[in-house]
Each structure stands twice: as C-alpha cells, then as structure tokens.
mmCIF file of C-alpha atoms and ligand atoms in Angstrom:
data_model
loop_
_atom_site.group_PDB
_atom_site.id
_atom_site.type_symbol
_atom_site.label_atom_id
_atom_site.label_comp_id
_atom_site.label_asym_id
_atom_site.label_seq_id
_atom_site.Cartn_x
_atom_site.Cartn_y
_atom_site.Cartn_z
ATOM 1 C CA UNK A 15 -12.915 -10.044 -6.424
ATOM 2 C CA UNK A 16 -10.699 -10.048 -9.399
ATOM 3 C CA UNK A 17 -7.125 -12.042 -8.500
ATOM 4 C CA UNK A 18 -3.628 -11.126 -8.969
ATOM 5 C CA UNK A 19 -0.150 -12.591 -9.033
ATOM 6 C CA UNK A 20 2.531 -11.254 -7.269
ATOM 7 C CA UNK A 21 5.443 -10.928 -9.180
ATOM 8 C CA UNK A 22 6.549 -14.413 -10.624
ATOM 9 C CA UNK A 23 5.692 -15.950 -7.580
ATOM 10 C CA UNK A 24 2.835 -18.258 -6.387
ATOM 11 C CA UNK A 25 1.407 -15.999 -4.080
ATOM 12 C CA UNK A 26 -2.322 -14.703 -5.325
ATOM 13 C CA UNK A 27 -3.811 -11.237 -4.076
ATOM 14 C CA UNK A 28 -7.416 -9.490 -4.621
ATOM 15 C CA UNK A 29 -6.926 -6.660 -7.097
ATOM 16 C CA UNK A 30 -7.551 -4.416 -4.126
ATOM 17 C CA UNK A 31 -5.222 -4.495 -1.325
ATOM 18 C CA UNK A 32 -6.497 -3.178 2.236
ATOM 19 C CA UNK A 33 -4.271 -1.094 4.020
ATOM 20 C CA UNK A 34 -3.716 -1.098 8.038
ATOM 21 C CA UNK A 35 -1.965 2.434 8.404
ATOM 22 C CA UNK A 36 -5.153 3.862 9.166
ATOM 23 C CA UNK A 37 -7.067 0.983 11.621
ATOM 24 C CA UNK A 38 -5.493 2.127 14.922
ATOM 25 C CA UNK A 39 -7.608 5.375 14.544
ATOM 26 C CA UNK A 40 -5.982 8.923 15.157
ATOM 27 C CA UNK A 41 -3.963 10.560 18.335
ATOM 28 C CA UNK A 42 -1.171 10.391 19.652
ATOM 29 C CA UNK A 43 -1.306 7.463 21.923
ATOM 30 C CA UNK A 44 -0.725 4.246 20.894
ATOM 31 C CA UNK A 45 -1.782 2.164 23.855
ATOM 32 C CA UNK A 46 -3.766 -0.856 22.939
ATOM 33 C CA UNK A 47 -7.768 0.105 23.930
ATOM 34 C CA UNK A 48 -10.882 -1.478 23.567
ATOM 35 C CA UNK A 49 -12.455 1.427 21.184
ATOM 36 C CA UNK A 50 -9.029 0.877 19.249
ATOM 37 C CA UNK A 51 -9.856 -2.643 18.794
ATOM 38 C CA UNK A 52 -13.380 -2.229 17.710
ATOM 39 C CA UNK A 53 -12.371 0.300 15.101
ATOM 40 C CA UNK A 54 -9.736 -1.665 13.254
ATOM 41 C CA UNK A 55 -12.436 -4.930 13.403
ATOM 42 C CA UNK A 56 -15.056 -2.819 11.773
ATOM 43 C CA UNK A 57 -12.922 -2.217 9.272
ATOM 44 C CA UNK A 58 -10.925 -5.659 9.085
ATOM 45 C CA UNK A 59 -14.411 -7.338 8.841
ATOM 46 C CA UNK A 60 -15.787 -4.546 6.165
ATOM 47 C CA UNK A 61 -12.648 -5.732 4.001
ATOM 48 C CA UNK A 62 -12.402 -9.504 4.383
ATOM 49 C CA UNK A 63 -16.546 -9.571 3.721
ATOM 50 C CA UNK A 64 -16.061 -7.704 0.468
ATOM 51 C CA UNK A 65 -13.249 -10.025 -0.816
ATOM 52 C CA UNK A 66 -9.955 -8.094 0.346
ATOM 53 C CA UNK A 67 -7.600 -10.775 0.373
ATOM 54 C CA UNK A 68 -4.204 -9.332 0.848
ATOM 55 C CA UNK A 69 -3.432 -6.681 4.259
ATOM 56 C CA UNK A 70 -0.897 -4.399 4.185
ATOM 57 C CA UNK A 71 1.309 -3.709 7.487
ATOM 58 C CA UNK A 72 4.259 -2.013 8.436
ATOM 59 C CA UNK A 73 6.373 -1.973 11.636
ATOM 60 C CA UNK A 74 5.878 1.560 12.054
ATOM 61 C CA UNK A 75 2.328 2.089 11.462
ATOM 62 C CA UNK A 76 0.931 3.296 15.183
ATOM 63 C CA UNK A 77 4.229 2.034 16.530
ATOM 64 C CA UNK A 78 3.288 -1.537 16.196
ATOM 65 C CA UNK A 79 -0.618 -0.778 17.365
ATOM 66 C CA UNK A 80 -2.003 -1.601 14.007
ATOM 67 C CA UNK A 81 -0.064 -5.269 13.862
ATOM 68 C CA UNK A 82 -0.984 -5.832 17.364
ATOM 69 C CA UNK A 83 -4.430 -5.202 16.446
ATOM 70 C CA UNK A 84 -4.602 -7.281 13.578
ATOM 71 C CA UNK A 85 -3.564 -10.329 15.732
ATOM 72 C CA UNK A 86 -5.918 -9.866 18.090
ATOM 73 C CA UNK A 87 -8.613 -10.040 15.157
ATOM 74 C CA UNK A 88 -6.986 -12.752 13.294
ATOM 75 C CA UNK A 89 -7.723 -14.943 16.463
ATOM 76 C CA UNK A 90 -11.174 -13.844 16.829
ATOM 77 C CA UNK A 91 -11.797 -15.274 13.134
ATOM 78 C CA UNK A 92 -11.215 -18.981 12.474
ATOM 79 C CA UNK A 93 -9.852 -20.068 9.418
ATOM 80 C CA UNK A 94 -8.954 -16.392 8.331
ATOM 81 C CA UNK A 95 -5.401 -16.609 7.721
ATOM 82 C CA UNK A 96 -5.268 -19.658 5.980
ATOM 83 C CA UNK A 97 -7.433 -17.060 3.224
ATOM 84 C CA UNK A 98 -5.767 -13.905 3.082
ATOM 85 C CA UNK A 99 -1.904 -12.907 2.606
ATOM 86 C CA UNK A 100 -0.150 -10.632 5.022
ATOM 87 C CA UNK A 101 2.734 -8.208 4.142
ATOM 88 C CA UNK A 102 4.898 -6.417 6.938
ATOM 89 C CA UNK A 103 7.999 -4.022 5.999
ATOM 90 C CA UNK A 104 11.016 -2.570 7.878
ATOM 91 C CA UNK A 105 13.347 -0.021 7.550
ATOM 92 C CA UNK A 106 11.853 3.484 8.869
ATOM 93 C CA UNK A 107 13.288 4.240 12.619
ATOM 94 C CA UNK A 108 10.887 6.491 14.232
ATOM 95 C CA UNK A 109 12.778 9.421 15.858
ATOM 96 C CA UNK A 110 13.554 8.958 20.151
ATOM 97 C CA UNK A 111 14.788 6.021 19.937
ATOM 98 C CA UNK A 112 17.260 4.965 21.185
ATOM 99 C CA UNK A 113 17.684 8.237 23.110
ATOM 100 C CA UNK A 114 15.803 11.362 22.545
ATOM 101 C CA UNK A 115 18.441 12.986 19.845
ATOM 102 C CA UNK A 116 18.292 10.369 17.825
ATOM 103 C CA UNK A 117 16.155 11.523 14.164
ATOM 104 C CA UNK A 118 13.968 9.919 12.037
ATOM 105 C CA UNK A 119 16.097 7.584 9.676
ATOM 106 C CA UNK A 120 16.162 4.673 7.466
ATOM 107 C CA UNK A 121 17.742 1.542 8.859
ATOM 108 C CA UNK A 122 18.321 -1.834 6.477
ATOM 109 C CA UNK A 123 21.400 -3.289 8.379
ATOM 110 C CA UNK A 124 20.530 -7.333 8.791
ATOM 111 C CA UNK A 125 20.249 -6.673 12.543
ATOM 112 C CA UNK A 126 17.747 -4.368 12.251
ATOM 113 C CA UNK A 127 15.843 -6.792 9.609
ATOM 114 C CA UNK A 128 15.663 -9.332 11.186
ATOM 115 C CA UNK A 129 14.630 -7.947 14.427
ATOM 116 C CA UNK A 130 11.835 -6.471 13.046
ATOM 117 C CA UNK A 131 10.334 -9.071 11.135
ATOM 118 C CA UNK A 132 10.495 -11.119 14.313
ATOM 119 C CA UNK A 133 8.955 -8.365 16.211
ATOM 120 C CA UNK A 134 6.070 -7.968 13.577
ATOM 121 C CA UNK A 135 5.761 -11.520 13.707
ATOM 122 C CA UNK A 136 5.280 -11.398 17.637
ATOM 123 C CA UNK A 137 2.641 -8.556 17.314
ATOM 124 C CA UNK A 138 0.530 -10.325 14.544
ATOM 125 C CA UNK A 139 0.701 -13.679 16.174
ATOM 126 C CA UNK A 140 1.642 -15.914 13.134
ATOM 127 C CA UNK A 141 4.664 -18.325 11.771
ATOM 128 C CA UNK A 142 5.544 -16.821 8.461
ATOM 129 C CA UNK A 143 4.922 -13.411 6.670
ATOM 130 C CA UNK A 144 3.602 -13.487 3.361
ATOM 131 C CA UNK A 145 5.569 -10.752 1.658
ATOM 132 C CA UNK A 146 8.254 -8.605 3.513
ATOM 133 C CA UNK A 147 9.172 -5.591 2.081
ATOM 134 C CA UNK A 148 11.759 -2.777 2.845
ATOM 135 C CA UNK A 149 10.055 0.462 3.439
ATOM 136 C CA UNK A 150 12.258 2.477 2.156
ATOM 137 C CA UNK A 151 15.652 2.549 0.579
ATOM 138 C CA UNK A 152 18.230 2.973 3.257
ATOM 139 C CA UNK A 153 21.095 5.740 1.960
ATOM 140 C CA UNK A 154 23.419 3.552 3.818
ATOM 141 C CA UNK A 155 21.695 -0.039 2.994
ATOM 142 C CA UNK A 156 24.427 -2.461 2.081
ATOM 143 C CA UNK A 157 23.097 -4.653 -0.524
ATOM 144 C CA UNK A 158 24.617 -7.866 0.137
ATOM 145 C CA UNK A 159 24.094 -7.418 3.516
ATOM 146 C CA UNK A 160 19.892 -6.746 3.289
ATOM 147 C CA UNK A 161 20.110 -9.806 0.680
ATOM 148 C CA UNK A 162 22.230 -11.699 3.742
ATOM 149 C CA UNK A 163 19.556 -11.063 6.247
ATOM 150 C CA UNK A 164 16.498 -12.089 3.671
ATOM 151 C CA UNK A 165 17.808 -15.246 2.809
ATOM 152 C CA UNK A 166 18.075 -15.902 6.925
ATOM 153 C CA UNK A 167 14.001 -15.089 7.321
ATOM 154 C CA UNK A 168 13.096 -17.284 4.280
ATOM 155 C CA UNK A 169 15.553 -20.136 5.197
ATOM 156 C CA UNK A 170 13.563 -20.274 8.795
ATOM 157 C CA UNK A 171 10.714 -19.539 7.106
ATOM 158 C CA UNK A 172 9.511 -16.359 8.881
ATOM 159 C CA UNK A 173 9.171 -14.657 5.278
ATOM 160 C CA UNK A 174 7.626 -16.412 2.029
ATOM 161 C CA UNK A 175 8.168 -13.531 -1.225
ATOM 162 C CA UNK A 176 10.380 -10.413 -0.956
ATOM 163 C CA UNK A 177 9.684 -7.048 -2.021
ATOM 164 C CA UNK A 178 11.305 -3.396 -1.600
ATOM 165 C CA UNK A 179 8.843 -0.026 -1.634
ATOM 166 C CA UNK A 180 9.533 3.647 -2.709
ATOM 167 C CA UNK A 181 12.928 2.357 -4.659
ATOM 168 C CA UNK A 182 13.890 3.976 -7.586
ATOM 169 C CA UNK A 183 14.536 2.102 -10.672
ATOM 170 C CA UNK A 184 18.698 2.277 -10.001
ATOM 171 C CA UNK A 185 17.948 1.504 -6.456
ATOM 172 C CA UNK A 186 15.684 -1.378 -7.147
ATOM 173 C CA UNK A 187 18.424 -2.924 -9.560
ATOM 174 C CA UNK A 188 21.527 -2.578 -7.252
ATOM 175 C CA UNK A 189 19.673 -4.704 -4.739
ATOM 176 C CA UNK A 190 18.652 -7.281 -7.496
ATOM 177 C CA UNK A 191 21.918 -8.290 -8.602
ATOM 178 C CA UNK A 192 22.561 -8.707 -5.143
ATOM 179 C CA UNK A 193 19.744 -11.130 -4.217
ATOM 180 C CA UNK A 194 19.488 -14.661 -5.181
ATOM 181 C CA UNK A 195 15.492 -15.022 -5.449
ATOM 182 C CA UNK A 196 13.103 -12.245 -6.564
ATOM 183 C CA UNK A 197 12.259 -9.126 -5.872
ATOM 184 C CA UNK A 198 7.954 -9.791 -5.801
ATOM 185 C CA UNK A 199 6.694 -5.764 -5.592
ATOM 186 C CA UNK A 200 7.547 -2.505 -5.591
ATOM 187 C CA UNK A 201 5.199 -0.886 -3.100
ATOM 188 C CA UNK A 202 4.730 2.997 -5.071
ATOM 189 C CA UNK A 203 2.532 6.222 -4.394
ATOM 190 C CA UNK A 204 0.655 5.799 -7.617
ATOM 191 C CA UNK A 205 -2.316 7.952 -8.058
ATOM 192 C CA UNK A 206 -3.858 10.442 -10.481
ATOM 193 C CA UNK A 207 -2.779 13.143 -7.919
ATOM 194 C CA UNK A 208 0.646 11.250 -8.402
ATOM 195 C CA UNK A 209 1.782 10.229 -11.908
ATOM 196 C CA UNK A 210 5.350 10.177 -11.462
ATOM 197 C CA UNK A 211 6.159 6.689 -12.144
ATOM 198 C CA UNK A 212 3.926 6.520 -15.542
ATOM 199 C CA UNK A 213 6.750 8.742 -16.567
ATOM 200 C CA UNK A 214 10.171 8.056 -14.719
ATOM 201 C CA UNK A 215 10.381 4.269 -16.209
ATOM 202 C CA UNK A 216 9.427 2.696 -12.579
ATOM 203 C CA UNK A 217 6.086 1.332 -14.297
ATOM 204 C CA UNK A 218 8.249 0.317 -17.042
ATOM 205 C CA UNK A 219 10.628 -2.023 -14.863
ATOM 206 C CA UNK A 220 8.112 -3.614 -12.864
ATOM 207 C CA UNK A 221 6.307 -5.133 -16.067
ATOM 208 C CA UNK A 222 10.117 -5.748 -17.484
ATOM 209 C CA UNK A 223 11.456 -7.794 -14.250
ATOM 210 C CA UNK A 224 7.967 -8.905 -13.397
ATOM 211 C CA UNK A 225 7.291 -6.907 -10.527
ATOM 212 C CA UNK A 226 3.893 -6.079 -9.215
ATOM 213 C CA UNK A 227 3.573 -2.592 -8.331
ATOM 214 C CA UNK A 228 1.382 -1.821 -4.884
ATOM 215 C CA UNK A 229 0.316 1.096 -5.236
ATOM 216 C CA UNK A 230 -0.026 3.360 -1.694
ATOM 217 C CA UNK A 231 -2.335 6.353 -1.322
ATOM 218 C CA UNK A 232 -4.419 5.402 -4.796
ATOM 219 C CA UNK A 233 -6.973 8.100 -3.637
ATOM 220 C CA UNK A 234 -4.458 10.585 -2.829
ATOM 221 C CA UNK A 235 -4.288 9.856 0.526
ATOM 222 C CA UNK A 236 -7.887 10.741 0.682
ATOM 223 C CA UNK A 237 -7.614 14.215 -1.306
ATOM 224 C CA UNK A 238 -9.417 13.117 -4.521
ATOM 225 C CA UNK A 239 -11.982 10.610 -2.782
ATOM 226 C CA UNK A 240 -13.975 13.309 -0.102
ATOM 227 C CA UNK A 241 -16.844 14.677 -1.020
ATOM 228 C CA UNK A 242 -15.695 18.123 0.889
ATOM 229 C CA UNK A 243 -15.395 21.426 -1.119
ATOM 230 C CA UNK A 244 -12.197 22.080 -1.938
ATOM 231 C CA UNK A 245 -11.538 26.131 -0.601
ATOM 232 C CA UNK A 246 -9.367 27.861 -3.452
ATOM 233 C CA UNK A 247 -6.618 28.453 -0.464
ATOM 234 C CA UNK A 248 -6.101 24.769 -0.525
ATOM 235 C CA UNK A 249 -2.245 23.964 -2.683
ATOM 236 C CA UNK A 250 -3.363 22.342 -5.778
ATOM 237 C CA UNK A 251 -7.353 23.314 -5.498
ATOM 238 C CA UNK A 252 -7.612 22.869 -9.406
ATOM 239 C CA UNK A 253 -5.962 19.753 -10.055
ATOM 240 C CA UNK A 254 -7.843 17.797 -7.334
ATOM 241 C CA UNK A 255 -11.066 19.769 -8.978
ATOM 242 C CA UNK A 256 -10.442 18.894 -12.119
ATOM 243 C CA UNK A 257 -9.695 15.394 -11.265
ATOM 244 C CA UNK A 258 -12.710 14.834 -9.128
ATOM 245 C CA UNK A 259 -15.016 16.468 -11.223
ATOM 246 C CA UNK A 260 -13.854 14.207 -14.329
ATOM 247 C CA UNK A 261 -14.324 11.163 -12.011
ATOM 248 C CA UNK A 262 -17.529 12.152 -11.272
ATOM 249 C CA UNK A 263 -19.302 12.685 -14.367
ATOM 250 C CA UNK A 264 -17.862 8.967 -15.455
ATOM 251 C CA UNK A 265 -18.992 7.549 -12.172
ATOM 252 C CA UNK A 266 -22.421 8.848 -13.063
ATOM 253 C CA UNK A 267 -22.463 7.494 -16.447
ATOM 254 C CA UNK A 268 -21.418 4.363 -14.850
ATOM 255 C CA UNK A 269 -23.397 4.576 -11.883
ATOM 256 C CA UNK A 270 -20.757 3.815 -9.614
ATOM 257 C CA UNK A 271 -18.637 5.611 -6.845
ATOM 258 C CA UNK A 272 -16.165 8.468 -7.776
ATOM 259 C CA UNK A 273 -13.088 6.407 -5.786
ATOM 260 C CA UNK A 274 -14.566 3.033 -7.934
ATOM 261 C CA UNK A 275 -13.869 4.845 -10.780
ATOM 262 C CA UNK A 276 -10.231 6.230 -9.537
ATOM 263 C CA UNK A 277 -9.146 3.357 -8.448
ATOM 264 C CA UNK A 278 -10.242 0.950 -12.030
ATOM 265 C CA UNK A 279 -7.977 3.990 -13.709
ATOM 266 C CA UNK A 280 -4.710 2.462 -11.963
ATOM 267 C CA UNK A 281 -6.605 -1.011 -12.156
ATOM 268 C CA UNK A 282 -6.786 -0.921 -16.060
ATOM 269 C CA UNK A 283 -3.148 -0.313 -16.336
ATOM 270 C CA UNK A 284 -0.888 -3.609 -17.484
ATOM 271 C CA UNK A 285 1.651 -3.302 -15.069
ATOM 272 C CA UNK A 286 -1.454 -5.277 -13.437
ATOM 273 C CA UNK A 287 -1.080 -3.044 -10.550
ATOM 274 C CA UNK A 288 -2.337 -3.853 -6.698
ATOM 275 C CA UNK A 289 -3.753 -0.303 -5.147
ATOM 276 C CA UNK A 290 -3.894 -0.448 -1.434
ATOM 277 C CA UNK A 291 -6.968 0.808 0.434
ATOM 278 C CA UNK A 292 -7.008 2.958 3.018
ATOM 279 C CA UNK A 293 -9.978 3.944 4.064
ATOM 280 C CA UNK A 294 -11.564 2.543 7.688
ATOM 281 C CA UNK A 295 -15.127 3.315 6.715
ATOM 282 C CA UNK A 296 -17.186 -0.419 5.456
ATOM 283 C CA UNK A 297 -19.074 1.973 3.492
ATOM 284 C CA UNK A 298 -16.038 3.219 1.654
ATOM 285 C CA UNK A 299 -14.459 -0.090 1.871
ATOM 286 C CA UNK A 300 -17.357 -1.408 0.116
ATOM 287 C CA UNK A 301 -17.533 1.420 -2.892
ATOM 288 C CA UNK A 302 -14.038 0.912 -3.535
ATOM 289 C CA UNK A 303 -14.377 -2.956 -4.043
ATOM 290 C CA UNK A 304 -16.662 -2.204 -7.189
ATOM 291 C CA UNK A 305 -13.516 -1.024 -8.827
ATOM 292 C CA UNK A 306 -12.713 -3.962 -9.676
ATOM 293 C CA UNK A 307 -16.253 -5.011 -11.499
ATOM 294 C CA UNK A 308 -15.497 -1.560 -14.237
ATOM 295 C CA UNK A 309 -14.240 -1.246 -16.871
ATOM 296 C CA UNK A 310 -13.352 2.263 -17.974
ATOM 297 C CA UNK A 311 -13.121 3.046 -21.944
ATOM 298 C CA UNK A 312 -9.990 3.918 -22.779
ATOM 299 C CA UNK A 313 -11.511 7.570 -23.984
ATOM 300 C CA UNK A 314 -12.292 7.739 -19.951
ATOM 301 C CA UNK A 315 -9.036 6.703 -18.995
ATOM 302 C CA UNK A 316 -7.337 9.294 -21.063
ATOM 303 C CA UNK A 317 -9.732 11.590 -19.832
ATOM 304 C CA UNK A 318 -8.712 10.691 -16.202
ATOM 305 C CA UNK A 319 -4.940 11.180 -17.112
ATOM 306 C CA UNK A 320 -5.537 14.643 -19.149
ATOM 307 C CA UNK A 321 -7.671 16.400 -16.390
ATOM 308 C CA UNK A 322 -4.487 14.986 -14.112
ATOM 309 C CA UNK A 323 -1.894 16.138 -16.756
ATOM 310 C CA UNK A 324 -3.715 19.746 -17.068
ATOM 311 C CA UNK A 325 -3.871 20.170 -20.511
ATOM 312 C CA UNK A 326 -3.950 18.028 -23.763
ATOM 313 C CA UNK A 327 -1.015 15.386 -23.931
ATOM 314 C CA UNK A 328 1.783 16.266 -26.541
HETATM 315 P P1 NAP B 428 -6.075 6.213 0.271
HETATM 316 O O1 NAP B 428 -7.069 5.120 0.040
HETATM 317 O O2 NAP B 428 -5.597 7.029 -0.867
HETATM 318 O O3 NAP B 428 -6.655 7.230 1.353
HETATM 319 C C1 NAP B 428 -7.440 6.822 2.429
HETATM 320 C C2 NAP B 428 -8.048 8.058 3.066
HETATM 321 O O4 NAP B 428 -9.059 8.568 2.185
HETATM 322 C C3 NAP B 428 -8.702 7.762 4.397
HETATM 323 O O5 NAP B 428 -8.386 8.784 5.305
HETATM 324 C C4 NAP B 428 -10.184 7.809 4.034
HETATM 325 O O6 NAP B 428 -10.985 8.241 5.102
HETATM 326 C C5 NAP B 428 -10.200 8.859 2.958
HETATM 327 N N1 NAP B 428 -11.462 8.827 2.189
HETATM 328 C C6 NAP B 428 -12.366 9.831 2.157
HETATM 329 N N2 NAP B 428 -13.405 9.485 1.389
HETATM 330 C C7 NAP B 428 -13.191 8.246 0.939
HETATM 331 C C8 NAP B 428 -13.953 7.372 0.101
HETATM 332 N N3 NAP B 428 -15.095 7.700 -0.432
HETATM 333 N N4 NAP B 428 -13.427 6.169 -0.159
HETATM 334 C C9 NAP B 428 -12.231 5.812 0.365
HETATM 335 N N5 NAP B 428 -11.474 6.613 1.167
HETATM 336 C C10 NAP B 428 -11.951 7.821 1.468
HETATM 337 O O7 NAP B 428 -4.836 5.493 0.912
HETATM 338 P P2 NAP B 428 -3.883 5.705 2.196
HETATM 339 O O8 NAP B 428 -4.666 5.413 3.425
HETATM 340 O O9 NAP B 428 -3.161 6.984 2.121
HETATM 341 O O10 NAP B 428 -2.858 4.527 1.933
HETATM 342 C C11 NAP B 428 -3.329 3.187 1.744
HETATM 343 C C12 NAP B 428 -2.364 2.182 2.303
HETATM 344 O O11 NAP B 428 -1.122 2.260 1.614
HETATM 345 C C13 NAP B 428 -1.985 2.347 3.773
HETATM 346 O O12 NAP B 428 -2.946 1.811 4.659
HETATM 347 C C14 NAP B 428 -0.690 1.587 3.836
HETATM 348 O O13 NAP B 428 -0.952 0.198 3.950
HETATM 349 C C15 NAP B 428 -0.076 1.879 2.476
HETATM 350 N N6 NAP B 428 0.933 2.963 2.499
HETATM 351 C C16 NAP B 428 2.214 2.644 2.205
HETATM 352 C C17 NAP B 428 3.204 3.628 2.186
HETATM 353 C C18 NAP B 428 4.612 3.242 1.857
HETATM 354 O O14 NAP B 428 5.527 4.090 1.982
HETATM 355 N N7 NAP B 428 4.863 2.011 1.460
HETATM 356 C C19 NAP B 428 2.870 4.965 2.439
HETATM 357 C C20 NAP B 428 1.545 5.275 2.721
HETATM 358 C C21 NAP B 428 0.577 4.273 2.733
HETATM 359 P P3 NAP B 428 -12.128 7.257 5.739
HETATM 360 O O15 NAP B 428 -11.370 6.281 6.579
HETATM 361 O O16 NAP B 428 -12.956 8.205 6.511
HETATM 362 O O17 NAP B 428 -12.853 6.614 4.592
#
C-alpha cells in the first residue's frame, strides 16, 4: 500500500489506517473471551495481509478489551510489531468511575496521562507507543501541564510522536506553543457525510504546521458504506442517497467498491490525509485497501463533494 509520513516526523504509515474500536465485537460485556479473541484476529490478520500498517487504539475502546486483545495477537505473530506502528490516546473518563455519580468527562491532568499510557502499554504488551494522542480536548486541560507529562513518556521512552484528536484549530495552537516537540496528527471525523473541517480552516492548519490529519469514521461510521436501503424515516435519508448513489455509479465506471471510491475522495486530498478503517469484515477490509490503487478525476471528486454539499458550489 501507498506510504505516508506523519507529520514532520520519521514515523511512516499505510495510507489506510485500521481502526480497533470495533474488534472487541458488540455487548455490553467486556470480559476477555475466546469468540472475542477470534473476532478481533480475523480482522487483525484481514488488515496486516492487505498492507495496513498503522492500528489505531484508544484507552477507552471496550474498556481496555480491544488493547488487551491486540496484545494477545501481537504475540501470536512473530516479527509483527517490528512492521506496523501503534497509536493509543487518553483523555475520555468513562462515567462510574470512581464512584457511580461520577459522569462522563474529559481528563488531561499529567496524572491521568501518564497513567494511562502505562496502562495501555500493560494491555498491549509492548515498550514504547508509536504515536500518543489526546482524545479529546479537556475544558480544563492545562497546557503546560499535558506538555509536562508528554515530555515524561518520551524521555522514558514509553511514547515516540505526539498528537492531539478532535481539537479545534485555537485549541490545537494553545497546546503548541506550549510543547517543545511536535504536534504529529490531528485525529478528525472527516467524511463526505462530514465536511466540516474542508471549511472551518482545520484542513488548512494541518498542511500549514505539518500535521497529518487521521481521519475517524471516513465511511460515516458505516452510514454511506452498507448496501441497506435507506427508509425515508431515517435523519438525513437524501444526503446519504445522494452520496451513495454518486459513489456508486463512479465505482462502476471504475470497477471498484463504493467505500474504495469514498475513501480515495479523502485520499486525493493534499492535506495527505490518513482515514482510519473500521470495519471488522476481511472482505470489507480488503475493498477498502483498493482505495489506495484509484485515482478519482477531479470532475468525480467534485462530484463526490457536490452530491455531499446538496446543490452546485457557489
Ligand atoms: P468507518 O469505517 O466509517 O465505519 C465502520 C463501520 O462501517 C463498521 O460498522 C462496518 O461494519 C461498516 N460497514 C458496512 N459496510 C461496509 C463496507 N462495505 N466497508 C467498510 N465498512 C462497512 O469507521 P469507524 O469504525 O466509525 O471509525 C474508524 C476508526 O476511527 C475507529 O476504529 C477508531 O480507531 C477511530 N475513531 C476515532 C475517534 C476519535 O474520536 N478519535 C472516534 C471514532 C472512531 P462491518 O464491520 O460489518 O464491515
């Protein structure tokens, strides 16, 4: 697959990222099961075979199931890690803990950081993580404090790059001018179903600080990649139809998959963006990885964005 460079740093990603929010499987339970296992392998293995080189994590995703898992896989395969990159992030405090008032909240105090990272690095079973990223921006995130606790994990050597996700611009520079080394990503829901930051500069300041953008949910989330009707009760019926149907017609012409096609639109931007994967299906894990073989035109690709948009562009 295609390579990319993370930020101005010397780590090098597929185009396609695969995402591990999804590999635990669904329910409520997050206890650690053999069926669990097998599903996140099928789709661990599905990615690594088709040339998926960088795996998304978070602390939070299945409360720490889908890190544990990954470990447990990463053992099984010799010489995998020394291939791929790993990212982990921290911030997001699921709700009940510590006691059962407590809500859902955002937590980037350097005790926090640097507890997690250790914890994710427990659960996945390896020295350093690739890429650490805060999840999201804490309202109450001291800046020289997050920068404090980041320059502790990459001193020891726990963390290699930096990177923040779901910060605004303003957000995204306050932290900068606190930090002392880069800021590698912005992790961003970028999608045709999303087009928010192709139009509130956050596009604009990765390429002019030499950011990569991740982009999360490039399919919506799974809205525009299904082959399901859409029922005209569903919220926004005729934007996903008008987006899917567009795709469509050019993945015919191109003989291709409609989410190959989606996912070369955000490819082809030059931000040189990295969309995350999400899907646990090989098949689907497979379809997706042509995206980065196509080229769209850029009649297509304005095509894309004006069945998106909902009417000609001004
Ligand atoms: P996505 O790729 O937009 O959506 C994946 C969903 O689409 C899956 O449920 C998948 O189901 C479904 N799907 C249906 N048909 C498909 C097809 N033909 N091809 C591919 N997928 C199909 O992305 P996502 O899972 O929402 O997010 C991707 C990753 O982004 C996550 O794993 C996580 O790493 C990251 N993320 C980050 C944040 C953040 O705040 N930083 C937020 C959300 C996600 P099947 O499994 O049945 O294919």
């Amino acid at each position: 697959m295609q390579t990319r460079t993370l930020g101005g740093s010397s780590l090098v990603s597929s185009a396609l990222a695969y995402g591990c929010w999804r590999i635990a499987g669904h329910g409520e339970s997050h206890e650690f099961t053999t069926e669990r296992l097998e599903h996140a392998r099928r789709s661990i293995f599905a990615a690594y075979e088709h040339g998926y080189s960088l795996f998304d994590h978070a602390d939070i995703y299945a409360h720490g199931l889908g890190e544990e898992l990954f470990g447990h896989i990463l053992k099984e395969v010799g010489g995998m890690r020394s291939q791929i990159l790993i990212t982990s992030k921290c911030g997001i405090v699921h709700a009940g803990a510590p006691d059962s008032h407590s809500p859902y909240r955002y937590d980037s105090s350097a005790s926090h950081i640097i507890a997690s990272c250790e914890a994710s690095l427990k659960r996945l079973g390896i020295e350093t993580i690739d890429l650490y990223m805060i999840h999201r921006p804490d309202f109450l995130g001291d800046p020289m404090e997050v920068a404090r606790a980041v320059s502790q994990l990459r001193d020891q050597g726990k963390i290699r790059e930096f990177g923040v996700s779901n910060f605004h611009c303003s957000q995204l520079s306050v932290l900068r001018k606190a930090l002392s080394f880069p800021v590698v990503v912005n992790q961003i829901e970028v999608s045709l179903m999303h087009l928010t930051p192709f139009k509130d500069g956050t596009l604009d300041q990765c390429m002019l600080e030499e950011i990569t953008p991740m982009a999360w949910s490039p399919l919506g989330g799974g809205k525009l990649a299904g082959q399901e009707s859409i029922s005209l009760n569903t919220s926004g019926h005729a934007h996903r139809g008008r987006i899917r149907d567009t795709a469509d017609h050019i993945a015919r012409a191109h003989g291709v998959s409609r989410s190959a096609v989606l996912l070369a639109w955000l490819l082809m931007h030059p931000s040189k963006m990295v969309p995350i994967i999400g899907s646990t299906q090989p098949e689907h894990i497979k379809q997706a990885a042509g995206a980065a073989e196509l080229t769209l035109s850029r009649e297509e690709w304005y095509q894309l964005m004006e069945a998106s948009h909902g009417q000609h562009l001004p």
